[in-house]
Coordinates of N, CA and C in Angstrom, one line a residue:
M1 N -61.0 -42.3 214.8 CA -62.1 -42.1 214.1 C -63.1 -43.5 214.3
K2 N -64.4 -43.5 214.4 CA -65.3 -44.3 214.3 C -65.5 -44.8 213.0
N3 N -65.8 -46.2 213.0 CA -66.2 -47.3 211.9 C -67.5 -47.2 211.7
T4 N -67.8 -46.8 210.4 CA -69.1 -46.8 210.2 C -69.5 -47.6 209.1
A5 N -68.7 -48.7 208.9 CA -69.2 -49.8 208.2 C -70.4 -50.6 209.1
T6 N -71.3 -50.9 208.3 CA -72.2 -51.8 208.7 C -71.9 -53.3 209.1
T7 N -72.3 -53.9 210.1 CA -72.0 -55.4 210.6 C -73.2 -56.2 210.1
T8 N -72.7 -57.3 209.6 CA -73.9 -58.3 209.1 C -73.8 -59.6 210.2
A9 N -74.8 -59.9 210.5 CA -74.9 -61.1 211.5 C -74.4 -62.4 210.9
N10 N -73.9 -63.0 211.7 CA -73.0 -64.2 211.3 C -74.4 -65.3 210.8
P11 N -74.6 -66.0 209.9 CA -75.6 -67.0 209.5 C -76.3 -67.8 210.6
E12 N -75.0 -68.3 211.5 CA -75.4 -69.4 212.7 C -76.5 -68.5 213.4
D13 N -76.1 -67.1 213.7 CA -76.9 -66.4 214.6 C -78.6 -66.4 214.2
Y14 N -78.8 -66.2 212.9 CA -80.2 -66.5 212.4 C -80.4 -68.1 212.7
M15 N -79.7 -68.9 213.0 CA -80.0 -70.3 212.8 C -80.0 -71.0 214.0
R16 N -80.3 -70.1 215.4 CA -79.9 -70.8 216.6 C -81.0 -71.6 216.8
D17 N -82.3 -71.4 216.6 CA -83.5 -72.6 217.1 C -83.7 -73.6 216.1
G18 N -82.4 -73.8 215.3 CA -82.6 -74.8 214.4 C -83.5 -74.8 212.8
K19 N -84.0 -73.4 213.0 CA -84.8 -73.2 211.7 C -84.4 -71.9 210.9
V20 N -84.7 -71.9 209.8 CA -84.5 -70.4 208.8 C -85.6 -69.8 208.3
V21 N -85.6 -68.5 208.2 CA -86.8 -68.1 207.4 C -86.7 -67.9 205.9
L22 N -87.8 -68.6 205.3 CA -87.9 -68.7 204.1 C -89.0 -67.8 203.3
L23 N -88.6 -67.0 202.2 CA -89.6 -65.8 201.7 C -89.8 -66.5 200.2
F24 N -91.1 -66.7 200.1 CA -91.4 -67.2 198.7 C -91.9 -65.9 198.0
Q25 N -91.2 -65.9 196.7 CA -91.6 -64.7 195.6 C -92.1 -65.4 194.5
N26 N -93.5 -65.2 194.3 CA -93.9 -65.6 192.6 C -93.4 -64.5 191.8
T27 N -93.3 -65.4 190.5 CA -92.7 -64.7 189.3 C -93.7 -65.1 188.1
G28 N -93.7 -64.0 187.1 CA -94.7 -64.5 186.1 C -96.3 -64.7 186.6
S29 N -96.6 -65.5 186.0 CA -97.8 -66.1 186.1 C -98.3 -67.1 187.4
A30 N -97.1 -67.2 188.1 CA -97.2 -68.3 189.2 C -98.1 -67.4 190.3
P31 N -99.2 -68.3 191.0 CA -99.9 -67.7 191.6 C -99.2 -67.2 193.0
P32 N -99.7 -66.3 193.7 CA -98.6 -66.0 195.0 C -99.2 -66.9 196.3
I33 N -98.6 -67.0 197.1 CA -99.0 -67.8 198.4 C -99.1 -66.7 199.5
K34 N -99.9 -67.2 200.6 CA -100.1 -66.4 201.8 C -100.0 -67.3 202.8
P35 N -99.2 -67.2 204.0 CA -98.4 -65.9 204.0 C -97.1 -66.4 203.2
T36 N -96.3 -65.1 203.0 CA -95.1 -65.5 201.9 C -93.7 -65.8 202.9
K37 N -93.7 -65.9 204.2 CA -92.5 -66.2 204.8 C -93.0 -67.3 205.6
F38 N -92.0 -68.3 205.6 CA -92.1 -69.6 206.5 C -90.8 -70.0 207.2
K39 N -91.0 -70.8 208.4 CA -89.8 -71.3 208.9 C -89.6 -72.8 208.5
L40 N -88.5 -73.1 208.3 CA -87.9 -74.5 208.0 C -87.0 -74.9 208.6
S41 N -86.8 -75.9 209.1 CA -85.8 -76.8 209.7 C -84.4 -76.8 208.7
I42 N -83.3 -76.4 209.5 CA -82.2 -76.4 209.1 C -81.5 -77.5 208.3
S43 N -82.1 -78.7 208.9 CA -81.8 -80.1 208.6 C -82.4 -80.5 207.4
A44 N -83.4 -79.8 206.7 CA -84.3 -80.2 205.5 C -83.6 -80.1 204.3
N45 N -83.6 -80.9 203.4 CA -83.0 -80.7 202.1 C -83.8 -79.7 201.0
F46 N -83.2 -79.4 200.0 CA -83.9 -78.4 199.1 C -85.3 -79.1 198.5
Q47 N -85.3 -80.5 198.5 CA -86.6 -81.3 197.7 C -87.9 -80.8 198.9
N48 N -87.3 -81.0 200.0 CA -88.3 -80.5 201.0 C -89.0 -79.2 200.8
V49 N -88.3 -78.2 200.5 CA -88.7 -76.9 200.0 C -89.7 -76.8 198.8
V50 N -89.1 -77.8 197.7 CA -90.2 -78.0 196.4 C -91.1 -78.6 197.0
D51 N -91.2 -79.7 197.8 CA -92.6 -80.5 198.0 C -93.3 -79.5 198.8
F52 N -92.9 -79.0 199.6 CA -93.8 -77.9 200.7 C -94.4 -76.8 199.6
L53 N -93.6 -76.3 198.9 CA -94.5 -75.3 198.0 C -95.1 -75.7 197.0
R54 N -95.1 -77.1 196.6 CA -96.0 -77.7 195.6 C -97.3 -78.1 196.3
K55 N -97.1 -78.4 197.5 CA -98.3 -78.4 198.5 C -99.3 -77.2 198.6
Q56 N -98.4 -76.3 199.1 CA -99.0 -74.9 199.4 C -99.9 -74.6 198.0
L57 N -99.2 -74.9 196.9 CA -99.7 -74.2 195.7 C -100.9 -75.5 194.9
Q58 N -100.9 -76.7 195.5 CA -101.7 -77.7 195.0 C -101.4 -78.1 193.8
Y59 N -99.9 -78.1 193.6 CA -99.5 -78.6 192.1 C -99.2 -79.9 192.6
S60 N -99.3 -80.8 191.2 CA -98.9 -82.2 191.1 C -97.6 -82.1 191.0
Q61 N -96.9 -83.5 190.8 CA -95.6 -83.7 190.4 C -95.5 -83.6 189.0
N62 N -96.6 -83.7 188.2 CA -96.5 -83.2 186.8 C -96.7 -81.8 186.3
D63 N -97.0 -81.0 187.0 CA -96.9 -79.7 186.7 C -95.9 -79.0 186.5
P64 N -95.4 -78.2 185.6 CA -94.3 -77.5 185.4 C -94.4 -76.5 186.4
F65 N -92.9 -76.4 187.1 CA -92.7 -76.0 188.2 C -91.1 -75.4 188.2
F66 N -90.8 -74.2 188.8 CA -89.4 -74.0 188.6 C -89.1 -73.1 189.8
I67 N -88.0 -73.6 190.7 CA -87.8 -72.7 191.8 C -86.3 -72.2 191.6
F68 N -86.0 -71.2 192.3 CA -84.8 -70.5 192.0 C -84.5 -69.7 193.6
I69 N -83.0 -69.8 193.8 CA -82.7 -69.1 194.9 C -82.4 -67.8 194.4
N70 N -82.5 -66.8 195.1 CA -82.2 -65.3 194.6 C -82.5 -65.1 193.5
S71 N -83.3 -65.4 192.7 CA -83.7 -65.3 191.1 C -82.2 -65.6 190.3
T72 N -81.5 -66.6 190.7 CA -80.3 -67.0 190.2 C -80.0 -68.3 189.7
F73 N -80.5 -69.2 190.4 CA -79.9 -70.8 190.1 C -80.9 -71.6 190.9
Q74 N -81.2 -73.0 190.4 CA -82.0 -74.0 190.8 C -81.0 -74.8 191.7
P75 N -81.1 -74.9 193.0 CA -80.2 -75.8 193.6 C -80.4 -77.4 193.6
N76 N -79.3 -78.3 193.6 CA -79.6 -79.6 193.7 C -80.8 -79.9 194.7
P77 N -81.4 -80.9 194.3 CA -82.5 -81.2 195.4 C -82.0 -81.7 196.8
E78 N -80.9 -82.2 196.8 CA -80.4 -82.9 197.9 C -79.6 -81.9 198.7
E79 N -79.3 -80.6 198.2 CA -78.7 -79.7 199.1 C -79.4 -79.3 200.5
T80 N -78.6 -79.0 201.4 CA -79.5 -78.7 202.6 C -79.8 -77.5 202.8
V81 N -80.9 -77.0 203.3 CA -81.5 -75.6 203.7 C -80.3 -74.8 204.2
A82 N -79.7 -75.7 205.4 CA -78.6 -74.8 206.2 C -77.4 -74.4 205.1
N83 N -76.9 -75.2 204.3 CA -75.9 -74.5 203.4 C -76.4 -73.7 202.4
L84 N -77.6 -74.0 201.9 CA -78.0 -72.8 201.1 C -78.2 -71.4 202.0
F85 N -78.7 -71.5 203.2 CA -78.8 -70.3 203.8 C -77.5 -69.7 204.1
K86 N -76.7 -70.3 204.5 CA -75.2 -69.8 204.7 C -74.6 -69.0 204.0
C87 N -74.9 -69.5 202.7 CA -74.2 -68.8 201.3 C -74.9 -67.9 200.7
F88 N -76.6 -67.9 200.9 CA -77.0 -67.1 200.1 C -78.2 -66.2 200.6
H89 N -78.4 -66.2 201.9 CA -79.4 -65.3 202.7 C -79.0 -63.9 202.7
V90 N -80.1 -63.3 202.6 CA -80.3 -61.7 202.6 C -80.6 -61.3 204.0
N91 N -79.9 -60.7 204.8 CA -80.3 -60.0 205.9 C -81.1 -61.2 206.9
G92 N -80.8 -62.5 206.9 CA -81.4 -63.6 207.9 C -82.7 -64.3 206.9
I93 N -82.5 -64.0 205.5 CA -84.1 -64.6 204.9 C -83.5 -65.3 203.7
L94 N -83.8 -66.6 203.4 CA -83.4 -67.1 202.2 C -84.6 -66.9 201.2
I95 N -84.3 -66.2 200.2 CA -85.3 -65.7 199.3 C -85.5 -66.9 198.2
I96 N -86.8 -67.5 197.8 CA -87.1 -68.3 197.1 C -88.0 -68.0 195.8
N97 N -87.4 -68.0 194.8 CA -88.6 -67.4 193.7 C -89.2 -68.8 192.9
Y98 N -90.4 -68.8 192.6 CA -90.9 -69.8 191.8 C -91.6 -69.2 190.6
C99 N -91.6 -69.9 189.4 CA -92.5 -69.8 188.4 C -93.0 -70.8 187.8
L100 N -94.0 -70.8 186.8 CA -94.1 -71.8 185.8 C -93.4 -72.2 184.8
T101 N -92.7 -71.4 184.2 CA -91.8 -71.4 183.1 C -90.5 -71.1 183.4
P102 N -89.2 -71.5 183.0 CA -87.9 -71.3 183.2 C -87.6 -69.8 183.2
A103 N -87.3 -68.9 183.9 CA -87.2 -67.6 184.2 C -85.7 -67.2 184.3
W104 N -85.0 -67.8 184.9 CA -83.5 -67.6 185.0 C -82.7 -68.8 185.0
G105 N -81.2 -68.8 185.1 CA -80.5 -70.0 185.0 C -79.9 -70.3 183.7

């Protein structure tokens, strides 16, 4: 009998070049960015993601801004992108949702 279960790639397979794909999805009244997909070093921490997105949106540190992984939680700024990717990637992409008011969590 043939096994019809789908196999998912190991997270390390997606991180071979030392980078991972991040998909940024705006929520509510937050403006979209283009392109929505970026590659980021696996050695970066989540604060680097926050800073990158603030720069893309031209937001200052004083502007209200909330970022979530997979529409679920806000990671610690010191958490590495590699660890977040290993635990929460979806088909090789780490989904980052952002908004101007708290939406989840």
